[in-house]
Amino acid sequence: MSDFLQSYGFLIVTLIQAGLLGLSLYFPLMAGQLSLASPGFYALGGYVAAIMLTNPAFAGLRDTLGNGIFPLTWLAAGLLCALAGVIVGVPALRLRGIYLALATIAFVEILRVVSLNLAITGGAIGIFGIPQAFGFQDRWQYLLIFGPLLALVLAFTYMLQKSRVGRAFRAIREDELAADAMGVPPTQYKVLAFVIGAVIAGIVGSMSAPFLNTWNAKQGTFDASIAILAFVLIGGSRSMWGPVVGGALLTAVPELLRFLQDWRLVINGLVLVIASLYLPQGIVGALGKFRKSPPPARPPVAPAPDAKGGTV
Amino acid sequence: MELSSFVQNLMNGLAIGSVYAIFALGYTLVFSILGIINFAHGAVFTLGAYFTYTLVVGQFENNGLLKGINLFPDGSPFSGSAVMFGLATILGACAAGAIAVLIERLAFRPMRSRGADPLLALVSSLGVALVIVNLIQLLVGAEIYNFPSDAYGEVRPALSFQIGDKVVIIRTVQLIIFAVSLVMLAVLGYVIGRTKVGKALRAVAESPSTASLLGISVDRFILITFFLSGFLGGLAGTLVGTAFGVAGPYFGVVYGLKGLAVIVLGGLGSIPGAVAGGLVIGLAEAFVPAEYSAYKDAVAFALLFVILLVRPQGLLGRNLIQKV
């Protein structure tokens, strides 16, 4: 068992991390909002932890708290990301569809350029030598914090979906105007969904900074936005298991393809193309079809150009 | 600001802005027809630069799979004169256009025929971009290639004139970029505004189903759109490549993102908007003071964010129709 963890522990933690980031994007999507901001909040959370764990300004706090500093970094990252989520979310959520996606890409890029140039984030080099959480000796031990976080987020998601708030999210997703007319205030719920996603991404970042030992501007890039979006869409955007399955799978694919060496990223791209062409409901959606009657088709966001029927 | 540095910044901004404009036109053409953003456009931009480079130099020296292959053992016929270099540029852009057509056939059409969620087209085009970028890296290596300095023969090095006691220098390549972009814009404006093909394209953009009822082959015009889009993207790639040195595999990534800022700024799907957006962002970047130059890459995105909040339909875009 410990041999297994030694060899695959790092990979398993990475799979869980990907699933969590997928879930962070799933929340806004639950309320019908395509946000690509997750890597921005992930990077922000990571910087919070990295600064609190290495910056001389926090030396006194670290000495007083000992290992208690780690939960504190999670809390700080979560709070700061919630705040940032409100600041970005309130204006940005006036936008819909592709416009919101582009605004969140802009947020991620601005954050990246700023963190490349600030002294406190270590500039282009970033922050390194981040101490291991709770003095962990092996990377697989991060399962002890990432595992419970995943379980917690999944439980939270499950309960949320059953709750009044979850039903409100779904109502907005299906038809915002109708939801509004029924007394569901769309803006508040959209911001709430956005902020929940931001907090999750931020906490994942704050756990990942010690895990990776180093943190720099490369952590939150456009590429990451896309990777996370792909987790959700390939896994399935209609079920909370979709982002987890998609995140784990798409993180595992390049590893499993390692024997292909230089070709693996090419194959990875092909996997994305083929999966989006042939699994429009995502993997979880496709599996669901075997169990029950096909899920109701979701009307496309914009009317798809259609030579046969038309969308008049 | 002194007049001389104002003129200098203006010239730099117009040159880079006009490249942004023709690059972004490729995005916006596809968006106006299909309502999707083709994220592989940045990769097509990179490909354009590499295709032209292949014609001009004929071989790759670094460690990719194509190492050692020499297309022109007696020296490239496309090198050494401005006319032949121009021809190579056009051929390179055509090849990029052909790739864009291939992308449409393989990654978009199967999805279109099933009326899938446009979000999936986004992921699919990103997959294509990943494939292209990594194939380039495999074939010719990750190193940066530069066009040889004598690629277009004897050209006057630069235009310089004096304002006050400062000298303003305009590089020849900047003038070429600006001129080529203007010509491209004029040609495109003519094709779309005045010709039958353009009329049909506009009809398809307005309503594919109505256009098809009127006897327009929608699929064919979508292919034409993708060819034009790839041609413009590839041309921009070569122009930027000559101006700033080509081209690593990731050459197009930044342009791909800035192109998004350009088309949103101008108004998604608007052709004059893409031109205006390109020039605005090019000029805004050129006028960033030297002490803040590290933040230059954020300018486009800051503008994008602001315009989305203030005027989501963009500078020249039509009002967004709220679909009920």
XYZ file of C-alpha atoms in Angstrom:
636
model
C 0.000 0.000 0.000
C 2.651 2.489 0.917
C 4.607 1.610 -2.242
C 1.484 2.336 -4.226
C 1.032 5.671 -2.482
C 4.693 6.502 -2.990
C 4.419 5.983 -6.725
C 0.920 7.236 -7.411
C 0.181 9.534 -4.475
C 1.202 12.659 -6.339
C -0.969 11.714 -9.285
C -3.993 10.918 -7.111
C -3.718 14.239 -5.321
C -3.487 15.971 -8.695
C -6.610 14.166 -9.886
C -8.546 15.279 -6.806
C -7.262 18.818 -7.245
C -8.483 18.811 -10.863
C -11.871 17.507 -9.788
C -12.171 20.259 -7.181
C -11.289 22.937 -9.722
C -13.847 21.427 -12.059
C -16.452 21.716 -9.288
C -15.491 25.358 -8.731
C -16.567 26.071 -12.295
C -19.620 23.839 -11.980
C -21.307 26.172 -9.484
C -21.613 29.218 -11.753
C -22.606 26.824 -14.526
C -25.379 25.483 -12.285
C -26.858 28.958 -12.431
C -26.265 29.112 -16.164
C -23.173 31.304 -15.995
C -20.127 30.349 -18.040
C -17.263 31.687 -15.942
C -13.622 31.001 -16.716
C -12.401 32.770 -13.586
C -11.467 29.676 -11.553
C -7.699 29.812 -12.287
C -7.668 33.437 -11.190
C -9.124 32.569 -7.783
C -6.952 29.464 -7.594
C -3.857 31.613 -8.205
C -5.064 34.208 -5.704
C -5.646 31.575 -3.000
C -2.233 30.098 -3.674
C -0.554 33.480 -3.354
C -2.340 34.119 -0.055
C -1.020 30.846 1.341
C 2.444 31.259 -0.161
C 2.800 34.775 1.258
C 1.482 33.809 4.709
C 3.828 30.818 4.833
C 7.023 32.494 3.619
C 6.819 36.261 3.995
C 8.835 37.672 6.928
C 5.878 39.899 7.817
C 3.994 36.798 9.005
C 6.919 35.237 10.905
C 5.446 36.106 14.309
C 2.073 34.617 13.414
C 3.732 31.434 12.171
C 5.724 31.021 15.381
C 2.648 31.524 17.543
C 0.325 29.239 15.616
C 2.654 26.431 14.569
C 0.761 24.082 12.313
C -2.362 26.085 12.971
C -1.141 28.485 10.314
C -2.261 26.075 7.580
C -6.003 26.091 8.336
C -5.645 29.838 8.758
C -4.277 30.155 5.203
C -7.284 28.202 3.921
C -9.612 30.513 5.773
C -7.803 33.646 4.581
C -7.733 32.416 0.985
C -11.414 31.514 1.101
C -12.411 34.893 2.549
C -10.270 36.910 0.174
C -11.577 34.974 -2.811
C -15.144 35.480 -1.621
C -14.475 39.206 -1.483
C -12.789 39.194 -4.907
C -15.654 37.088 -6.217
C -18.187 39.718 -5.154
C -16.078 42.548 -6.575
C -15.660 40.828 -9.939
C -18.990 39.070 -9.923
C -21.416 41.908 -9.283
C -20.459 43.904 -12.375
C -19.472 40.933 -14.561
C -22.667 38.964 -14.023
C -24.642 41.567 -15.894
C -23.104 39.881 -18.909
C -24.283 36.673 -20.475
C -22.844 33.673 -22.241
C -19.700 34.309 -24.192
C -19.417 37.885 -22.874
C -19.149 36.694 -19.300
C -16.601 34.105 -20.402
C -14.502 36.823 -22.031
C -14.789 39.143 -19.031
C -13.562 36.381 -16.732
C -10.681 35.620 -19.127
C -9.773 39.308 -18.885
C -9.877 39.058 -15.070
C -7.516 36.067 -15.113
C -5.104 37.765 -17.528
C -5.029 41.040 -15.607
C -4.351 39.136 -12.382
C -1.558 37.213 -14.108
C 0.180 40.328 -15.437
C -0.157 42.084 -12.074
C 1.258 39.128 -10.144
C 4.152 38.989 -12.614
C 5.088 42.517 -11.643
C 4.478 42.879 -7.915
C 7.266 42.494 -5.398
C 5.099 40.675 -2.847
C 4.258 37.894 -5.342
C 7.909 37.439 -6.226
C 7.598 38.841 -9.741
C 8.327 36.502 -12.602
C 10.196 34.027 -10.391
C 7.319 33.663 -7.975
C 7.477 32.388 -4.433
C 9.439 29.254 -3.665
C 10.472 27.154 -0.681
C 6.923 27.054 0.663
C 6.913 24.800 3.756
C 5.019 21.519 3.601
C 1.579 21.522 5.197
C 1.677 20.072 8.746
C 5.275 18.998 8.071
C 4.167 16.272 5.642
C 7.095 14.089 4.605
C 5.568 12.679 1.420
C 3.447 14.191 -1.256
C 0.794 11.477 -0.932
C 0.047 12.738 2.569
C -1.728 15.656 0.915
C -4.519 13.151 0.356
C -5.266 13.766 4.042
C -6.327 17.338 3.295
C -7.433 17.201 -0.357
C -9.531 14.052 0.182
C -11.681 15.493 2.979
C -12.021 18.755 1.045
C -13.377 16.856 -1.964
C -15.777 14.888 0.238
C -16.910 18.091 1.922
C -17.452 19.938 -1.360
C -19.333 16.978 -2.841
C -21.565 16.723 0.219
C -22.147 20.452 0.098
C -22.972 20.299 -3.612
C -25.366 17.418 -3.054
C -27.219 19.215 -0.297
C -27.225 22.481 -2.186
C -28.795 20.846 -5.213
C -31.611 19.514 -3.048
C -32.140 22.870 -1.404
C -34.162 25.897 -2.315
C -30.996 27.674 -3.467
C -30.052 24.827 -5.784
C -33.513 24.847 -7.310
C -33.226 28.594 -7.803
C -29.894 28.090 -9.591
C -31.485 25.561 -11.896
C -34.453 27.790 -12.563
C -32.123 30.616 -13.614
C -30.143 28.222 -15.763
C -33.195 27.024 -17.608
C -34.836 30.395 -18.076
C -33.669 33.506 -16.325
C -36.658 35.649 -17.288
C -39.143 33.060 -16.136
C -37.243 32.594 -12.878
C -37.266 36.340 -12.311
C -40.992 36.439 -12.986
C -41.504 33.678 -10.411
C -39.795 35.766 -7.742
C -36.281 34.312 -7.925
C -33.902 37.291 -7.986
C -31.367 36.232 -10.644
C -28.557 38.637 -9.785
C -28.242 37.625 -6.136
C -28.248 33.926 -6.939
C -25.810 34.332 -9.812
C -23.377 36.224 -7.602
C -23.820 33.580 -4.896
C -23.008 30.763 -7.346
C -20.003 32.702 -8.616
C -18.706 33.349 -5.101
C -19.089 29.701 -4.037
C -16.960 28.717 -7.033
C -14.408 31.400 -6.176
C -14.096 30.230 -2.558
C -13.572 26.601 -3.591
C -10.927 27.543 -6.168
C -9.201 29.782 -3.607
C -9.050 27.081 -0.932
C -7.743 24.560 -3.468
C -5.055 27.104 -4.351
C -4.106 27.608 -0.716
C -3.677 23.843 -0.276
C -1.818 23.519 -3.568
C 0.860 26.104 -2.814
C 2.563 23.932 -0.140
C 1.833 20.827 -2.231
C 3.712 22.257 -5.218
C 6.259 23.936 -2.947
C 6.407 26.903 -5.293
C 3.891 29.376 -6.647
C 4.164 31.687 -9.645
C 2.137 33.479 -12.270
C 1.992 30.320 -14.406
C -0.541 28.833 -11.978
C -3.379 31.003 -13.178
C -3.387 31.315 -16.929
C -5.759 31.168 -19.826
C -4.577 27.606 -20.499
C -5.755 26.641 -17.032
C -9.150 28.264 -17.659
C -9.566 26.136 -20.699
C -8.351 22.984 -19.046
C -10.884 23.444 -16.237
C -13.701 24.223 -18.647
C -12.811 21.057 -20.513
C -12.967 19.067 -17.219
C -16.556 20.120 -16.746
C -17.795 19.865 -20.308
C -16.101 16.558 -21.068
C -17.113 15.089 -17.727
C -20.648 16.377 -18.006
C -22.014 19.748 -16.955
C -25.405 18.467 -15.795
C -24.286 16.422 -12.808
C -21.948 17.128 -9.916
C -20.039 13.954 -10.781
C -19.220 15.305 -14.226
C -16.524 17.790 -13.161
C -14.948 15.215 -10.832
C -14.859 12.456 -13.446
C -13.781 14.881 -16.184
C -11.080 16.477 -14.040
C -9.650 13.139 -12.975
C -9.808 11.677 -16.457
C -8.345 14.615 -18.357
C -5.553 14.888 -15.793
C -4.884 11.176 -16.051
C -4.904 11.038 -19.858
C -1.554 12.814 -20.349
C -0.063 10.626 -17.614
C -1.423 7.427 -19.108
C -0.121 8.551 -22.491
C 3.345 9.168 -21.105
C 4.689 6.276 -23.182
C 3.794 8.326 -26.242
C 6.264 10.928 -24.994
C 6.173 14.010 -27.191
C 2.959 12.981 -28.886
C 0.879 12.942 -25.724
C -0.171 16.602 -25.847
C -1.225 16.190 -29.464
C -3.320 13.180 -28.452
C -4.658 15.173 -25.515
C -5.919 17.814 -27.939
C -7.500 15.131 -30.117
C -9.233 13.679 -27.059
C -10.782 17.089 -26.414
C -11.966 17.414 -30.008
C -13.383 13.895 -30.226
C -15.018 14.012 -26.817
C -16.720 17.324 -27.520
C -17.923 16.005 -30.876
C -19.192 12.641 -29.739
C -20.061 13.084 -26.055
C -22.145 16.274 -26.124
C -23.627 15.458 -22.692
C -20.224 14.634 -21.261
C -19.124 11.256 -20.004
C -21.447 11.227 -17.018
C -24.320 12.345 -19.225
C -23.586 9.557 -21.682
C -23.482 6.970 -18.882
C -26.749 8.311 -17.527
C -28.422 7.547 -20.834
C -27.956 3.832 -20.236
C -29.762 4.013 -16.933
C -32.781 6.103 -17.621
C -34.559 7.774 -20.464
C -32.448 10.426 -22.229
C -32.202 13.706 -20.336
C -34.185 16.579 -21.801
C -32.097 18.281 -24.447
C -30.945 21.690 -23.385
C -31.770 24.419 -25.844
C -28.574 25.895 -27.260
C -27.543 29.231 -25.773
C -27.553 30.890 -29.170
C -29.714 29.487 -31.940
C -27.474 27.116 -33.843
C -27.357 27.864 -37.551
C -29.379 25.092 -39.047
C -29.731 24.544 -42.744
C -32.660 22.173 -42.417
C -35.172 23.376 -39.904
C -34.185 26.842 -38.907
C -34.649 28.440 -35.544
C -37.272 30.988 -36.360
C 4.441 64.486 -24.011
C 6.813 65.859 -26.594
C 5.622 65.986 -30.156
C 8.397 63.718 -31.389
C 7.611 60.904 -28.975
C 3.919 61.402 -29.649
C 4.504 60.864 -33.370
C 6.760 57.900 -32.652
C 4.155 56.247 -30.421
C 1.434 57.004 -32.938
C 3.370 55.262 -35.704
C 4.228 52.247 -33.550
C 0.635 52.013 -32.402
C -0.819 52.217 -35.904
C 1.514 49.485 -37.173
C 0.773 47.000 -34.396
C -2.865 48.056 -34.253
C -3.378 47.327 -37.928
C -2.022 43.812 -37.447
C -4.365 43.318 -34.489
C -7.150 44.506 -36.772
C -6.577 42.033 -39.596
C -5.960 39.218 -37.138
C -9.175 40.025 -35.283
C -11.133 40.249 -38.542
C -10.584 36.524 -38.895
C -12.188 35.937 -35.494
C -15.067 38.227 -36.133
C -15.916 36.820 -39.573
C -16.357 33.362 -38.102
C -18.309 34.741 -35.169
C -20.667 36.681 -37.390
C -21.478 33.573 -39.415
C -21.482 30.799 -36.823
C -21.904 32.614 -33.528
C -18.892 30.806 -32.083
C -15.412 31.916 -31.200
C -12.760 29.846 -32.911
C -10.048 29.540 -30.291
C -7.771 27.845 -32.818
C -7.360 31.195 -34.590
C -4.189 32.001 -32.619
C -2.697 28.690 -33.720
C -3.541 29.480 -37.355
C -1.709 32.789 -36.882
C 1.381 30.871 -35.752
C 1.038 28.481 -38.674
C 0.950 31.370 -41.160
C 4.324 32.583 -39.941
C 5.792 29.078 -40.110
C 4.432 28.400 -43.615
C 5.994 31.587 -44.949
C 9.223 30.823 -43.154
C 9.279 27.361 -44.740
C 8.939 28.887 -48.207
C 11.535 31.556 -47.588
C 14.169 29.413 -45.883
C 13.186 25.887 -46.876
C 14.587 24.083 -43.860
C 14.495 23.864 -40.101
C 17.737 23.460 -38.238
C 16.610 22.670 -34.726
C 15.703 19.357 -33.215
C 12.208 18.676 -34.600
C 11.214 15.745 -36.789
C 11.651 17.874 -39.912
C 15.302 18.493 -39.139
C 17.572 17.884 -42.092
C 14.891 18.185 -44.739
C 15.778 20.874 -47.257
C 13.033 21.955 -49.638
C 15.308 24.044 -51.807
C 18.824 22.585 -52.112
C 19.797 25.409 -54.503
C 18.509 28.142 -52.236
C 14.904 29.278 -51.852
C 13.427 31.090 -54.864
C 11.288 33.056 -52.412
C 14.185 34.733 -50.698
C 16.164 37.820 -51.546
C 13.566 39.991 -53.226
C 10.627 41.882 -51.855
C 8.285 40.627 -54.587
C 9.099 36.971 -54.004
C 8.853 37.470 -50.267
C 5.420 38.959 -50.804
C 4.444 35.957 -52.909
C 5.642 33.618 -50.159
C 3.571 35.590 -47.657
C 0.447 35.194 -49.782
C 1.084 31.481 -50.268
C 1.711 31.082 -46.551
C -1.553 32.853 -45.760
C -3.396 30.646 -48.282
C -1.986 27.555 -46.601
C -3.175 28.895 -43.246
C -6.587 29.445 -44.855
C -6.610 25.852 -46.046
C -5.872 24.685 -42.503
C -8.750 26.806 -41.209
C -11.048 25.102 -43.733
C -9.816 21.737 -42.517
C -10.538 22.788 -38.929
C -14.086 23.663 -39.932
C -14.630 20.312 -41.608
C -13.160 18.235 -38.793
C -14.017 20.127 -35.622
C -17.047 22.308 -36.300
C -19.189 20.816 -39.033
C -19.956 17.500 -37.315
C -21.115 19.503 -34.310
C -23.130 21.961 -36.341
C -25.104 19.266 -38.094
C -26.305 18.025 -34.702
C -27.100 21.446 -33.284
C -24.826 20.911 -30.283
C -24.205 23.444 -27.522
C -21.907 26.227 -28.838
C -19.828 25.807 -25.684
C -18.699 22.459 -26.971
C -17.452 24.147 -30.158
C -15.288 26.240 -27.865
C -13.716 23.157 -26.303
C -13.358 21.497 -29.673
C -11.514 24.492 -31.155
C -9.285 24.597 -28.090
C -8.461 20.961 -28.663
C -7.514 21.821 -32.228
C -5.267 24.643 -30.988
C -3.565 22.209 -28.612
C -2.991 19.753 -31.462
C -1.549 22.396 -33.812
C 0.748 24.018 -31.266
C 2.176 20.700 -30.150
C 2.521 19.372 -33.691
C 4.582 22.451 -34.556
C 6.747 21.780 -31.546
C 7.224 18.158 -32.595
C 7.946 18.928 -36.227
C 10.265 21.908 -35.997
C 11.218 22.105 -32.321
C 10.341 24.624 -29.645
C 13.091 27.068 -30.622
C 12.452 30.495 -32.035
C 13.116 31.020 -35.722
C 13.881 34.379 -37.297
C 13.402 35.416 -40.877
C 16.878 35.988 -42.350
C 17.690 39.684 -42.480
C 18.117 39.648 -46.269
C 14.837 37.759 -46.838
C 13.279 40.611 -48.780
C 16.434 41.863 -50.387
C 17.700 45.412 -50.370
C 15.142 47.508 -48.571
C 15.818 50.894 -47.089
C 16.401 50.257 -43.405
C 14.143 52.933 -42.003
C 12.426 56.208 -42.551
C 13.579 58.893 -40.193
C 12.751 62.538 -39.832
C 13.363 65.206 -37.305
C 10.813 66.920 -35.112
C 12.326 69.583 -32.942
C 15.655 68.147 -31.856
C 14.490 64.507 -31.657
C 14.560 61.983 -34.460
C 11.490 59.866 -35.184
C 12.316 56.488 -36.678
C 9.777 54.459 -38.569
C 10.988 51.023 -39.502
C 10.324 49.968 -43.067
C 8.630 46.833 -41.815
C 6.178 48.978 -39.856
C 5.285 50.878 -43.005
C 4.857 47.610 -44.898
C 2.603 46.207 -42.185
C 0.483 49.302 -42.190
C 0.227 49.403 -45.994
C -0.566 45.694 -46.337
C -3.215 45.957 -43.635
C -4.854 48.927 -45.333
C -4.913 47.105 -48.665
C -6.358 43.981 -47.026
C -9.058 45.995 -45.305
C -9.974 47.754 -48.530
C -10.137 44.464 -50.446
C -12.182 42.784 -47.753
C -14.495 45.751 -47.480
C -15.029 45.610 -51.241
C -15.597 41.843 -51.298
C -18.091 41.888 -48.441
C -19.826 45.123 -49.338
C -19.958 45.037 -53.119
C -19.670 41.547 -54.542
C -22.144 38.716 -54.874
C -20.058 36.506 -52.601
C -20.144 39.229 -49.970
C -23.878 39.607 -50.281
C -24.340 35.881 -49.798
C -22.003 35.921 -46.808
C -24.008 38.674 -45.208
C -27.192 36.775 -45.880
C -25.789 33.675 -44.179
C -24.646 35.769 -41.234
C -28.110 37.261 -40.901
C -30.015 33.997 -41.000
C -28.608 30.691 -42.223
C -32.002 29.099 -42.629
C -33.444 31.933 -44.716
C -30.273 32.090 -46.793
C -30.538 28.394 -47.506
C -34.194 28.795 -48.537
C -33.026 31.419 -51.006
C -30.724 28.913 -52.628
C -27.462 29.854 -50.948
C -25.293 26.881 -50.106
C -24.682 27.638 -46.449
C -21.973 25.036 -45.995
C -19.989 26.414 -48.916
C -20.093 29.950 -47.573
C -19.067 28.772 -44.155
C -16.020 27.199 -45.785
C -15.297 30.471 -47.619
C -15.574 32.316 -44.315
C -13.127 29.959 -42.666
C -10.702 30.309 -45.577
C -10.836 34.100 -45.337
C -10.458 33.915 -41.584
C -7.433 31.626 -41.838
C -5.934 33.751 -44.613
C -6.180 36.898 -42.486
C -4.861 35.121 -39.406
C -1.947 33.599 -41.304
C -1.110 36.905 -42.968
C -1.050 38.625 -39.591
C 1.268 35.885 -38.337
C 3.778 36.512 -41.088
C 3.601 40.286 -40.659
C 4.211 40.084 -36.934
C 6.882 37.466 -37.572
C 8.802 39.756 -39.894
C 8.433 42.715 -37.579
C 9.362 41.123 -34.276
C 11.090 37.875 -35.239
C 9.260 34.584 -35.579
C 8.167 32.335 -34.093
C 7.999 29.783 -31.365
C 5.076 27.352 -31.208
C 3.393 29.552 -28.607
C 3.827 32.667 -30.716
C 0.086 33.005 -31.378
C -1.239 32.487 -27.860
C -0.941 36.109 -26.747
C -2.341 37.327 -30.056
C -5.184 34.871 -29.775
C -6.199 36.393 -26.444
C -5.631 39.998 -27.479
C -7.647 39.322 -30.620
C -10.571 38.456 -28.346
C -10.178 41.779 -26.578
C -10.091 43.498 -29.966
C -13.308 41.996 -31.273
C -15.219 42.530 -28.054
C -13.999 46.101 -27.885
C -15.165 46.736 -31.421
C -18.350 44.733 -31.128
C -18.544 40.968 -31.671
C -19.245 40.163 -35.291
C -18.725 43.730 -36.499
C -16.142 44.172 -39.253
C -15.526 47.920 -38.866
C -15.552 47.203 -35.126
C -12.630 44.804 -35.432
C -10.614 47.470 -37.252
C -11.477 50.152 -34.714
C -10.792 47.792 -31.814
C -7.426 46.774 -33.256
C -6.299 50.357 -33.712
C -7.539 51.417 -30.271
C -5.690 48.604 -28.511
C -2.550 49.028 -30.626
C -2.440 52.742 -29.862
C -3.274 52.246 -26.187
C -0.360 49.824 -25.858
C 2.003 52.124 -27.723
C 1.199 55.002 -25.384
C 1.840 53.064 -22.171
C 4.653 55.036 -20.497
C 7.994 53.253 -20.433
C 8.031 52.917 -16.633
C 4.813 50.881 -16.760
C 5.762 48.853 -19.820
C 5.633 45.632 -17.772
C 1.878 46.096 -17.586
C 1.531 46.507 -21.354
C 0.007 43.065 -21.846
C -2.748 43.898 -19.382
C -3.896 46.984 -21.297
C -5.973 45.049 -23.819
C -7.713 43.089 -21.063
C -8.315 46.104 -18.890
C -9.951 47.798 -21.889
C -11.927 44.617 -22.550
C -13.175 44.489 -18.970
C -14.139 48.155 -18.947
C -15.935 48.039 -22.276
C -17.888 44.955 -21.208
C -19.116 46.775 -18.153
C -19.894 50.062 -19.829
C -21.007 49.056 -23.293
C -21.200 45.263 -23.708
C -22.148 45.503 -27.368
C -18.748 47.074 -28.061
C -17.804 50.348 -29.694
C -19.445 49.724 -33.047
C -21.594 46.687 -32.301
C -25.311 46.513 -32.746
C -27.488 46.459 -29.671
C -27.646 43.036 -28.139
C -30.966 41.462 -28.766
C -32.320 39.927 -25.609
C -33.432 36.481 -26.611
C -36.478 35.388 -24.679
